[in-house]
Short mmCIF file of C-alpha atoms in Angstrom, two decimals:
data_model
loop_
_atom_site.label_atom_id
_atom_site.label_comp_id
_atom_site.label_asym_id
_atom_site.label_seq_id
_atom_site.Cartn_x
_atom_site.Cartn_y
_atom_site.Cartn_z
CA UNK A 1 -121.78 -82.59 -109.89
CA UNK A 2 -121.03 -80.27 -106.48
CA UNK A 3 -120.20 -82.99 -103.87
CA UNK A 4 -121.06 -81.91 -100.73
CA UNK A 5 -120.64 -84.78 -97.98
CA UNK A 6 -121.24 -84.49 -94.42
CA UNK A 7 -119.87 -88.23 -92.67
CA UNK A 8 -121.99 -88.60 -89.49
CA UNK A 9 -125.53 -88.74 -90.87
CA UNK A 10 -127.23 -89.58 -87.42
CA UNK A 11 -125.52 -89.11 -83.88
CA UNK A 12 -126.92 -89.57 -80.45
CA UNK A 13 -124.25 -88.06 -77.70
CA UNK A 14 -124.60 -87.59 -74.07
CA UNK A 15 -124.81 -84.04 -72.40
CA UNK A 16 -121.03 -82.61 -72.21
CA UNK A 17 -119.51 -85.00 -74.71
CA UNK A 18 -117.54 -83.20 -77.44
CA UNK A 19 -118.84 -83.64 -80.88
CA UNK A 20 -116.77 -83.05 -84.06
CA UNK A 21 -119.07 -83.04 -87.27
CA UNK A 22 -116.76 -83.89 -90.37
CA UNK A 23 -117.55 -81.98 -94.04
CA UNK A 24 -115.81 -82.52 -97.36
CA UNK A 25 -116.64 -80.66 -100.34
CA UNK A 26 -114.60 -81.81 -103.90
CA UNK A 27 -115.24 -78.45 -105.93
CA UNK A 28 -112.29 -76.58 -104.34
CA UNK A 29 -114.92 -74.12 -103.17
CA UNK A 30 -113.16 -71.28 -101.09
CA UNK A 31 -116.51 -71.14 -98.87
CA UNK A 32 -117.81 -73.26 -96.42
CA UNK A 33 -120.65 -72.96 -94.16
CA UNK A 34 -122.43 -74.62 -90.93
CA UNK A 35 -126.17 -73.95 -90.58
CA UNK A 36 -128.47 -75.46 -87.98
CA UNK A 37 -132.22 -76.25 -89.13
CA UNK A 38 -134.93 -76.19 -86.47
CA UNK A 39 -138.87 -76.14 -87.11
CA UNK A 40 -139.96 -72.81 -86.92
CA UNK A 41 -136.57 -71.21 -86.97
CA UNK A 42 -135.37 -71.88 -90.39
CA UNK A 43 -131.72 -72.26 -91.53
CA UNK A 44 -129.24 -70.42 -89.15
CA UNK A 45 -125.96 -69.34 -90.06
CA UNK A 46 -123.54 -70.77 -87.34
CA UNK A 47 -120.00 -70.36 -88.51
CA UNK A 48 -118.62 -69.73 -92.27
CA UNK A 49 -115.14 -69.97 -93.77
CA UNK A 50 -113.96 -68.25 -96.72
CA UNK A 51 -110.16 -69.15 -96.80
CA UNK A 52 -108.23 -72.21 -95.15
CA UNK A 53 -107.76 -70.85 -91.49
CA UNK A 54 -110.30 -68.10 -91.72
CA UNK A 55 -113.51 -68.30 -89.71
CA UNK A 56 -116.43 -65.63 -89.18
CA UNK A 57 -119.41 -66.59 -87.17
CA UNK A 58 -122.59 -65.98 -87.70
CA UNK A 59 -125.73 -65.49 -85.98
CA UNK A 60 -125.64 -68.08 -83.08
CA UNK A 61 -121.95 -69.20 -82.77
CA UNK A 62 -122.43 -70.04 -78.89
CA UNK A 63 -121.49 -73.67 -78.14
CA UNK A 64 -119.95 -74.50 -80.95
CA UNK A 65 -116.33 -73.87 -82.41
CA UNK A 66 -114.96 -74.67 -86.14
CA UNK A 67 -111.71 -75.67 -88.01
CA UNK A 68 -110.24 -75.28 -91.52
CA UNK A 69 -107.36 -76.71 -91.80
CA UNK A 70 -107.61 -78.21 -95.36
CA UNK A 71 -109.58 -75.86 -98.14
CA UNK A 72 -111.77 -79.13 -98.66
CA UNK A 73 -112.77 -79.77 -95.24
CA UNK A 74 -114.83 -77.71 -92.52
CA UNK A 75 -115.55 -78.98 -89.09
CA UNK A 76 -117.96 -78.29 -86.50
CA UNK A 77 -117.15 -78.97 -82.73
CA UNK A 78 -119.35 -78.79 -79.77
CA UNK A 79 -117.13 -78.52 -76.80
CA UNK A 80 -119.49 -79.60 -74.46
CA UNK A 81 -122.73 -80.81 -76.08
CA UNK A 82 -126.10 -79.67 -74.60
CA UNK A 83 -129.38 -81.11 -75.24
CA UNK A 84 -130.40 -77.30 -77.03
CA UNK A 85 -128.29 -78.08 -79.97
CA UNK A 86 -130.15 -81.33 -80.80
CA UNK A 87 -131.22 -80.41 -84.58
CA UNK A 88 -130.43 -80.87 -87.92
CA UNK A 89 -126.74 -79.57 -88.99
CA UNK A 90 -126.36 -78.62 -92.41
CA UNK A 91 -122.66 -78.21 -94.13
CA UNK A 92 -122.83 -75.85 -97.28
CA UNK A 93 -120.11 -74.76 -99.52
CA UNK A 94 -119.88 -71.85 -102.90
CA UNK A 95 -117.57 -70.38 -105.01
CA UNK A 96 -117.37 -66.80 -104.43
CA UNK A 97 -120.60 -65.29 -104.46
CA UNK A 98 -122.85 -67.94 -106.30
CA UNK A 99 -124.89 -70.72 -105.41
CA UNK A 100 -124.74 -72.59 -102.76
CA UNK A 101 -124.84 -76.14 -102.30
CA UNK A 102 -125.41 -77.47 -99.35
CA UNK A 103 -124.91 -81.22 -98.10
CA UNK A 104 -127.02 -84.23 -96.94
CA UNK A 105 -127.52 -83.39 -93.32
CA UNK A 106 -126.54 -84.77 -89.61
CA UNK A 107 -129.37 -85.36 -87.13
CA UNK A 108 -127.66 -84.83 -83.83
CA UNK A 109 -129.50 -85.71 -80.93
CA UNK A 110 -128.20 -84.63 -77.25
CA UNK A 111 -129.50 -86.75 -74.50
CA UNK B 1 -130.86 -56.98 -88.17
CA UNK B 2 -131.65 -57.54 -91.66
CA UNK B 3 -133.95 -60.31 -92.71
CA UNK B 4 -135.73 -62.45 -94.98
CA UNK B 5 -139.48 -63.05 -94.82
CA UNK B 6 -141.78 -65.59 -95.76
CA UNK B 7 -145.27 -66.52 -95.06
CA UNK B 8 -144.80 -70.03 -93.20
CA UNK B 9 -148.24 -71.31 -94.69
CA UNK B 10 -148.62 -74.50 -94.77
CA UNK B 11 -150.19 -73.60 -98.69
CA UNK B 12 -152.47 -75.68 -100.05
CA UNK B 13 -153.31 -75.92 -104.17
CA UNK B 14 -154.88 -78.50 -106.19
CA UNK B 15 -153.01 -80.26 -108.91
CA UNK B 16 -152.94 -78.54 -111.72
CA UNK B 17 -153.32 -74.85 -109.93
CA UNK B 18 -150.51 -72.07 -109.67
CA UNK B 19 -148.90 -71.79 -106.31
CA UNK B 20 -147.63 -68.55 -105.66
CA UNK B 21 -145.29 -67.79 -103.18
CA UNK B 22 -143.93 -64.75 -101.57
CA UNK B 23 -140.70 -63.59 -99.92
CA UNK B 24 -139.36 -60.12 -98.55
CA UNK B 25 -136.55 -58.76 -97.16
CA UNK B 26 -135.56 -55.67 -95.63
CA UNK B 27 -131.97 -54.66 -97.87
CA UNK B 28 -132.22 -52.43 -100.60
CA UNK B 29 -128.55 -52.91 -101.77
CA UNK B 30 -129.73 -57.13 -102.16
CA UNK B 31 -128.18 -58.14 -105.48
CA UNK B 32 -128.98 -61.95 -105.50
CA UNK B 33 -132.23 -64.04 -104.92
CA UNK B 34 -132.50 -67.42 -104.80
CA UNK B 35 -135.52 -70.18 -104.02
CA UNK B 36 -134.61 -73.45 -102.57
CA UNK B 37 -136.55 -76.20 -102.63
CA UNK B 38 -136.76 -79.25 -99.55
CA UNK B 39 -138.33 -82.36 -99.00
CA UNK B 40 -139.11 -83.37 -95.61
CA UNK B 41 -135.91 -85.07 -94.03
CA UNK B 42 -133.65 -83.92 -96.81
CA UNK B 43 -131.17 -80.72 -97.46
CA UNK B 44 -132.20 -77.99 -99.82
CA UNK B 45 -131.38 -77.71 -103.22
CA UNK B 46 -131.47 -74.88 -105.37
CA UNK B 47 -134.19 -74.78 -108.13
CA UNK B 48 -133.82 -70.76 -109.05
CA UNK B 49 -131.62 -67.63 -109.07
CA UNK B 50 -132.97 -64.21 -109.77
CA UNK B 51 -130.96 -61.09 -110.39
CA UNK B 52 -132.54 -58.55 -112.17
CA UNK B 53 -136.04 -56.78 -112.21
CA UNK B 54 -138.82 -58.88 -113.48
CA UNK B 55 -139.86 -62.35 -114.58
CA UNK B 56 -137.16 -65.93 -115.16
CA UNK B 57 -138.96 -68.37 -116.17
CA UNK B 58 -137.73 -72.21 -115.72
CA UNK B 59 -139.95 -75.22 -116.66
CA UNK B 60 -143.05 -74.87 -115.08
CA UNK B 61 -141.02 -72.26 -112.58
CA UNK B 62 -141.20 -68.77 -112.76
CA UNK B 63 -139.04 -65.86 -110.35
CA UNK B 64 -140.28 -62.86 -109.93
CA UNK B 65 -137.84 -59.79 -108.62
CA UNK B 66 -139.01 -55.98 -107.81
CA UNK B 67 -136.32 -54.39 -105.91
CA UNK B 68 -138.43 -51.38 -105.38
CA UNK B 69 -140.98 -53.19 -103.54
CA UNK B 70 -137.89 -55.46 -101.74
CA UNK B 71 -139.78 -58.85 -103.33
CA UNK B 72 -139.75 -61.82 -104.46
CA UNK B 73 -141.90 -64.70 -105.32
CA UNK B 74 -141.67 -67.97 -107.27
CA UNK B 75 -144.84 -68.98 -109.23
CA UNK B 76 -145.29 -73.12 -109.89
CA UNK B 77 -147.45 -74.00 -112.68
CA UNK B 78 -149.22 -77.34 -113.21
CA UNK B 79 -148.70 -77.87 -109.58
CA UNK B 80 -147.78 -81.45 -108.53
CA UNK B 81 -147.94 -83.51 -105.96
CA UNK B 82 -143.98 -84.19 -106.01
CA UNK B 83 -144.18 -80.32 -105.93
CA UNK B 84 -144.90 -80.91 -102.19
CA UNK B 85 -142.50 -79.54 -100.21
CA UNK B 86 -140.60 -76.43 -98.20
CA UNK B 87 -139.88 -73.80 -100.62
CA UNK B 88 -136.92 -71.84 -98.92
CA UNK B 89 -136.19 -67.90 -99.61
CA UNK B 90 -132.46 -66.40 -99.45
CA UNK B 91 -131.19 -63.35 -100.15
CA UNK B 92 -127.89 -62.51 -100.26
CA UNK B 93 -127.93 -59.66 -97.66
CA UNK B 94 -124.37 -58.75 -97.08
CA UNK B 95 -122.94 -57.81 -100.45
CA UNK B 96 -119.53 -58.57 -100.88
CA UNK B 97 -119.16 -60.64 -97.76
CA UNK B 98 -118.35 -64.34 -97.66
CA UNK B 99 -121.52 -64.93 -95.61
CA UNK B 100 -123.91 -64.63 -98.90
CA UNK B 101 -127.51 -65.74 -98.03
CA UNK B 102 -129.64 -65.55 -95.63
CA UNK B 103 -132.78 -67.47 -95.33
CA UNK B 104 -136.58 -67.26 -94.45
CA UNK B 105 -137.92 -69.64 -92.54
CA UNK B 106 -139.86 -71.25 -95.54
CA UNK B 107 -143.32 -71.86 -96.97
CA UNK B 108 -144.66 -75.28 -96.85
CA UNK B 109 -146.71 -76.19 -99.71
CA UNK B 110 -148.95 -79.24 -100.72
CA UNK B 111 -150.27 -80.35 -103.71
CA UNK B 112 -153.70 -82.18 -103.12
CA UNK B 113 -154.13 -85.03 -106.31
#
């Protein structure tokens, strides 16, 4: 079974703290990706990898920042958090061009 | 900006009826389709792909493609009430790109008992 796991399941930070969310996939998937889920708004693509080191962003990268250091591992960082980017962050990861699978979900709440 | 489009709903069927729902997207050159399926509170999880023109049928799940028409819909049979959830659309837009799929927003559908 695709393993998908995201650490921080439930965060609470203060406006301007940095946040790192942590993802680890085990099926030596080349890509990784970062969504954000909001009601009415659907999934939106924040940041993808498709190589250790490479990064592309997607359709809102503003406020946040990634890292691939490891082909297992994809992180998200919010330099300075903001209470707009309280929502639902969703890691994902695929073998080249098929499914993807996506992990459990962090509920990040900015106060 | 290319996109994928689903009614929001909610849907409502009766146990037992067909749900039908509908997704389209604005790329011509779109080679993969895919329905996701989430509960409230959890992540999606994929229940089917589509490739080609016409009908895949799954269980009590049935794609339907028509890349003339840029659509796609997913027919459940014998609705459920565990069928109950957001059914998510993507479409893998950028052909050949890492990026892959982009989503609709989602249909939310009940099953009454």
């Amino acid at each position: 079974d695709v393993k998908v796991t995201q650490s921080s399941r439930y965060l609470v930070k203060r406006t301007g703290e940095k946040v790192f969310l942590e993802c680890v996939q085990d099926m030596d998937h080349e890509n990784m990706f970062w969504y954000r889920q909001d009601p009415g708004l659907g999934l939106r693509l924040i940041y993808f990898s498709y190589d250790v080191k490479m990064k592309e962003k997607g359709d809102i990268p503003e406020g946040y920042s990634v890292s691939r250091e490891k082909k297992e591992r994809f992180s998200l960082i919010l330099e300075s958090a903001s209470t707009n980017q309280t929502s639902m962050y969703l890691c994902a990861s695929s073998h080249r061009g098929n499914t993807i699978y996506f992990g459990e979900g962090s509920w990040l709440t900015v106060v | 900006q290319k996109e994928v489009e689903q009614n929001s709903g909610p849907l409502s069927v009766p146990e037992g009826a067909i749900a039908s729902l509908n997704c389209t997207y604005s790329d011509r050159v779109s080679q993969s389709f895919f329905w996701y399926r989430q509960y409230s509170g959890k992540s999606p999880e994929l229940i089917m792909s589509i490739y080609s023109n016409g009908d895949k049928e799954d269980g009590r799940f049935t794609a339907q493609l028509n890349k003339a028409s840029q659509y796609v819909s997913l027919l459940i049979r014998d609705s459920q009430p565990s069928d109950s959830a957001t059914y998510l659309c993507a479409v893998n837009l950028y052909a050949g790109s890492a990026r892959q799929l982009t989503f609709g927003s989602g249909t939310q559908l009940t099953v009454l008992p």
